[in-house]
XYZ file of C-alpha atoms in Angstrom:
325
model
C 0.000 0.000 0.000
C 1.328 3.462 -0.817
C 0.179 6.771 0.609
C 0.042 9.730 -1.718
C -0.745 12.467 0.769
C -0.545 13.387 4.438
C -4.336 13.272 4.717
C -4.266 9.635 3.655
C -1.812 8.875 6.419
C -4.040 10.593 8.997
C -7.069 8.684 7.721
C -5.219 5.399 8.049
C -4.101 6.326 11.540
C -7.652 7.194 12.511
C -8.811 3.804 11.222
C -6.173 2.041 13.299
C -7.190 3.974 16.406
C -10.901 3.222 15.969
C -10.145 -0.449 15.459
C -8.268 -0.462 18.777
C -11.317 0.689 20.746
C -12.580 -2.874 20.994
C -9.335 -4.026 22.623
C -8.563 -3.647 26.327
C -5.641 -1.215 26.462
C -3.404 -1.063 29.525
C -0.557 1.310 30.359
C 2.714 0.397 28.666
C 1.271 -2.588 26.814
C 1.076 -3.533 23.157
C -0.943 -5.568 20.735
C 0.104 -6.931 17.360
C -1.090 -6.134 13.895
C -0.463 -8.520 11.052
C 0.760 -6.477 8.114
C 3.591 -5.735 5.717
C 2.950 -1.985 5.670
C 5.886 0.377 5.855
C 5.255 3.995 6.808
C 7.760 6.622 5.730
C 6.040 9.509 7.508
C 5.953 9.817 11.309
C 2.472 10.283 12.647
C 1.983 12.950 15.318
C 0.086 12.042 18.481
C -1.447 15.504 18.507
C -3.382 14.642 15.351
C -5.700 12.100 16.915
C -8.335 12.919 19.499
C -11.430 10.890 20.004
C -14.841 12.429 20.668
C -14.299 11.864 24.405
C -11.023 13.836 24.300
C -8.792 10.837 25.032
C -5.219 11.213 23.858
C -3.304 8.291 22.341
C 0.461 8.257 22.051
C 2.393 8.217 18.783
C 2.321 5.077 16.666
C 5.687 3.537 15.860
C 5.450 0.948 13.067
C 8.860 -0.602 12.444
C 9.599 -2.093 9.024
C 9.451 -5.839 8.825
C 7.771 -8.784 7.167
C 5.389 -10.168 9.793
C 4.561 -8.287 12.977
C 3.898 -4.680 13.906
C 3.625 -3.370 17.487
C 1.378 -0.461 18.389
C 2.216 1.035 21.792
C -0.372 2.915 23.775
C -0.598 4.927 26.995
C -3.398 5.817 29.394
C -5.418 8.940 28.547
C -3.932 12.184 29.844
C -7.358 13.729 30.371
C -10.668 12.017 31.046
C -12.729 14.770 29.460
C -14.148 18.168 30.268
C -15.916 17.094 33.463
C -12.829 15.602 35.130
C -10.713 18.606 34.169
C -13.254 20.946 35.766
C -13.319 18.918 38.991
C -9.514 18.853 39.131
C -9.502 22.593 38.572
C -11.859 23.157 41.518
C -9.758 20.995 43.841
C -6.592 22.811 42.791
C -8.283 26.145 43.459
C -9.340 25.001 46.936
C -5.788 23.907 47.792
C -4.442 27.224 46.525
C -6.980 29.097 48.635
C -5.849 27.313 51.795
C -2.198 28.025 50.969
C -3.012 31.707 50.496
C -4.859 31.757 53.820
C -1.803 30.425 55.669
C 0.476 32.832 53.812
C -1.659 35.854 54.640
C -1.914 34.843 58.285
C 1.863 34.496 58.494
C 2.361 37.982 57.078
C -0.146 39.420 59.555
C 1.748 37.789 62.423
C 5.037 39.287 61.235
C 3.501 42.761 60.974
C 1.863 42.504 64.395
C 5.097 41.390 66.080
C 7.130 44.083 64.306
C 4.749 46.753 65.620
C 3.911 45.499 69.121
C 6.372 42.774 70.135
C 6.044 38.974 70.533
C 3.929 38.976 73.714
C 0.159 38.641 73.193
C -0.388 40.120 76.681
C 0.894 43.530 75.649
C 0.264 43.157 71.906
C -3.489 43.195 71.262
C -3.043 42.708 67.510
C -1.115 39.488 68.124
C -3.714 38.369 70.683
C -6.408 38.779 68.027
C -4.387 36.619 65.641
C -4.129 33.933 68.325
C -7.917 33.772 68.368
C -7.922 33.480 64.604
C -5.784 30.329 64.863
C -8.707 28.591 66.569
C -11.391 30.192 64.417
C -9.808 29.420 61.039
C -8.200 26.089 61.953
C -4.702 27.394 61.176
C -1.812 25.156 62.323
C -0.054 26.591 65.400
C 3.383 26.003 63.891
C 2.621 28.719 61.326
C 2.063 31.158 64.186
C 5.270 30.165 65.964
C 7.360 30.159 62.796
C 6.287 33.671 61.809
C 6.765 35.103 65.310
C 10.354 33.916 65.045
C 10.696 35.263 61.511
C 9.577 38.740 62.624
C 12.699 39.069 64.750
C 15.067 38.280 61.891
C 17.321 41.081 60.716
C 16.102 42.816 57.564
C 12.525 41.566 57.832
C 10.162 44.464 57.179
C 6.536 44.852 58.219
C 3.891 44.032 55.613
C 1.628 46.641 54.059
C -1.899 46.025 52.760
C -2.688 47.134 49.211
C -5.731 46.681 46.967
C -5.586 46.862 43.166
C -8.479 46.880 40.712
C -8.426 45.284 37.269
C -10.721 45.112 34.244
C -11.082 41.614 32.816
C -12.819 40.390 29.677
C -16.522 40.961 29.061
C -16.794 43.894 31.466
C -15.775 41.770 34.458
C -14.218 43.491 37.477
C -11.379 41.949 39.480
C -10.119 42.942 42.939
C -6.567 41.963 43.924
C -5.658 42.031 47.621
C -1.978 42.252 48.469
C 0.014 42.069 51.699
C 3.610 42.894 50.851
C 6.907 44.075 52.303
C 7.927 45.521 48.912
C 5.147 47.619 47.332
C 7.065 48.519 44.170
C 7.833 44.862 43.490
C 4.193 43.851 43.970
C 2.637 46.432 41.668
C 5.246 45.769 38.972
C 4.502 42.020 38.987
C 0.734 42.563 38.996
C 0.910 44.979 36.072
C 3.045 42.533 34.136
C 0.553 39.686 34.633
C -2.434 41.885 33.766
C -0.735 43.137 30.608
C 0.370 39.678 29.456
C -3.119 38.231 30.020
C -4.882 41.043 28.159
C -6.474 42.772 31.160
C -6.275 46.429 32.140
C -5.433 48.157 35.416
C -8.365 50.221 36.733
C -8.452 53.428 38.750
C -9.004 53.040 42.514
C -12.711 52.860 43.349
C -13.895 52.129 39.814
C -14.597 48.457 40.612
C -14.662 48.192 44.418
C -18.215 49.554 44.684
C -19.486 46.437 42.885
C -18.593 44.264 45.894
C -19.591 43.981 49.536
C -17.391 42.619 52.322
C -18.659 39.819 54.548
C -17.573 36.787 56.540
C -18.164 33.571 54.645
C -18.158 29.894 55.587
C -17.809 27.521 52.633
C -19.542 24.137 52.849
C -19.151 21.571 50.065
C -22.364 20.569 48.320
C -21.465 16.891 48.663
C -20.997 17.190 52.449
C -24.435 18.444 53.476
C -28.126 18.396 52.641
C -29.203 21.809 51.397
C -32.338 22.115 53.509
C -30.480 20.952 56.617
C -27.749 23.547 56.070
C -30.287 26.329 55.478
C -32.079 25.506 58.720
C -28.895 25.383 60.795
C -27.329 28.508 59.262
C -30.392 30.722 59.457
C -31.205 29.595 63.000
C -27.625 30.467 63.994
C -28.036 33.988 62.630
C -26.562 33.774 59.118
C -27.527 36.587 56.768
C -27.738 34.429 53.666
C -26.792 31.084 52.123
C -25.621 31.421 48.522
C -26.083 28.333 46.386
C -23.452 27.491 43.732
C -24.331 27.483 40.059
C -25.818 24.249 38.767
C -23.598 22.123 36.519
C -25.291 19.228 34.785
C -21.946 17.382 34.518
C -21.447 17.147 38.280
C -22.426 14.014 40.176
C -23.321 13.495 43.810
C -20.103 11.548 44.409
C -17.570 14.152 43.317
C -19.211 17.544 43.606
C -16.757 20.048 45.035
C -18.838 23.215 44.616
C -19.642 25.047 47.832
C -22.539 26.750 49.557
C -21.474 30.123 50.948
C -22.895 30.854 54.388
C -22.756 34.658 54.706
C -22.680 36.275 58.123
C -21.452 39.297 60.050
C -18.095 39.392 61.812
C -19.776 39.357 65.226
C -21.736 36.203 64.445
C -19.025 34.332 62.563
C -17.699 32.303 65.509
C -21.225 31.239 66.446
C -21.797 29.896 62.923
C -18.565 27.883 63.044
C -19.445 26.457 66.477
C -22.895 25.402 65.274
C -21.495 23.680 62.190
C -18.949 21.800 64.323
C -21.702 20.794 66.727
C -23.741 19.364 63.838
C -20.692 17.548 62.414
C -20.710 19.511 59.169
C -17.345 19.982 57.458
C -16.557 23.527 56.366
C -13.830 25.780 55.010
C -13.399 29.170 56.731
C -12.601 32.381 54.876
C -9.311 34.278 55.166
C -10.714 36.875 57.538
C -13.342 38.177 55.152
C -14.408 37.872 51.530
C -15.643 40.236 48.857
C -18.952 39.145 47.335
C -20.197 40.624 44.043
C -23.426 42.580 44.386
C -24.522 41.796 40.824
C -22.579 38.944 39.163
C -21.841 39.417 35.455
C -22.489 36.608 32.972
C -19.996 36.302 30.107
C -19.456 33.880 27.223
C -17.221 30.810 27.533
C -14.220 32.428 25.857
C -14.232 35.457 28.160
C -14.754 33.191 31.180
C -11.712 31.084 30.320
C -9.538 34.158 29.708
C -10.581 35.698 33.024
C -9.891 32.436 34.860
C -6.406 32.358 33.367
C -5.786 35.951 34.469
C -6.996 35.216 38.009
C -4.892 32.054 38.179
C -1.748 33.934 37.142
C -2.404 36.643 39.725
C -2.831 34.061 42.488
C 0.532 32.554 41.609
C 2.227 35.745 42.814
C 3.549 35.401 46.381
C 2.472 38.910 47.381
C -1.141 38.353 46.282
C -3.337 36.969 49.067
C -6.779 36.966 47.439
C -8.454 37.709 44.113
C -12.189 38.387 43.754
C -14.297 38.778 40.641
C -17.901 39.635 39.841
C -17.906 37.111 37.020
C -20.780 34.659 37.295
C -19.309 31.151 37.411
């Protein structure tokens, strides 16, 4: 058999791949194909994607007279649904890391200003209470108290920057940094590279309201039960996550947001613990959009990339958007 064009080669490759669907494929295994075909063009693995978005590695057909081996590998991605779930879990881990980082910076600043004793340093005493409230490991507190006494360690300064995303979306970037010039330079670079635009102070902030928020995974609680407990404990609101038809009961990682005042926050946490409901605390407070903005899929993906890049910066502690997810 001779191939006269690249398209013929791709068609043949596609035929081989479809014929393999009826065979049980395991990682690093092979099956044989009786043939005397010799291919002179290497086939790229990036050319073949099935309708379920499974990726198959490059075929290597060695010349010979009897046997051909086709090597395969496990799919790199199990489809759109699994990628979305993995993305949510990654975001949750990143949020916890940012919480610990911000707390550590606050400890350093408090010790730099008022000393390491919580008896005389009210700011540090308040942070000690936060350790219990937010379930922060005590070693983070101790490590940062020690770090505050190191030579050359400066106090951290809070800064807030506002950014325009795609589709009219507003983004708030909260920073706690010991080098303001470094922080703003890095943020501007990310915003520029991702196609966003820095906004004037106050042009986006009015679209948000600040509140204390307790996040409870959808899979961990019955909605009606949570509503009853939260409202009885004095919560202001319970915000339900957007519905995704691709989620299942077993692996849903979306969260209900129990919104409450600062004064009532500890009471909400105590009630949830009493009822045995797992939760994720906020980082001291959260910004909630007053009127979420709905954008198309392309704008949503571009904004998510921008937010992800901003969160990768060490000085950035939180990023909020009024984009409807």
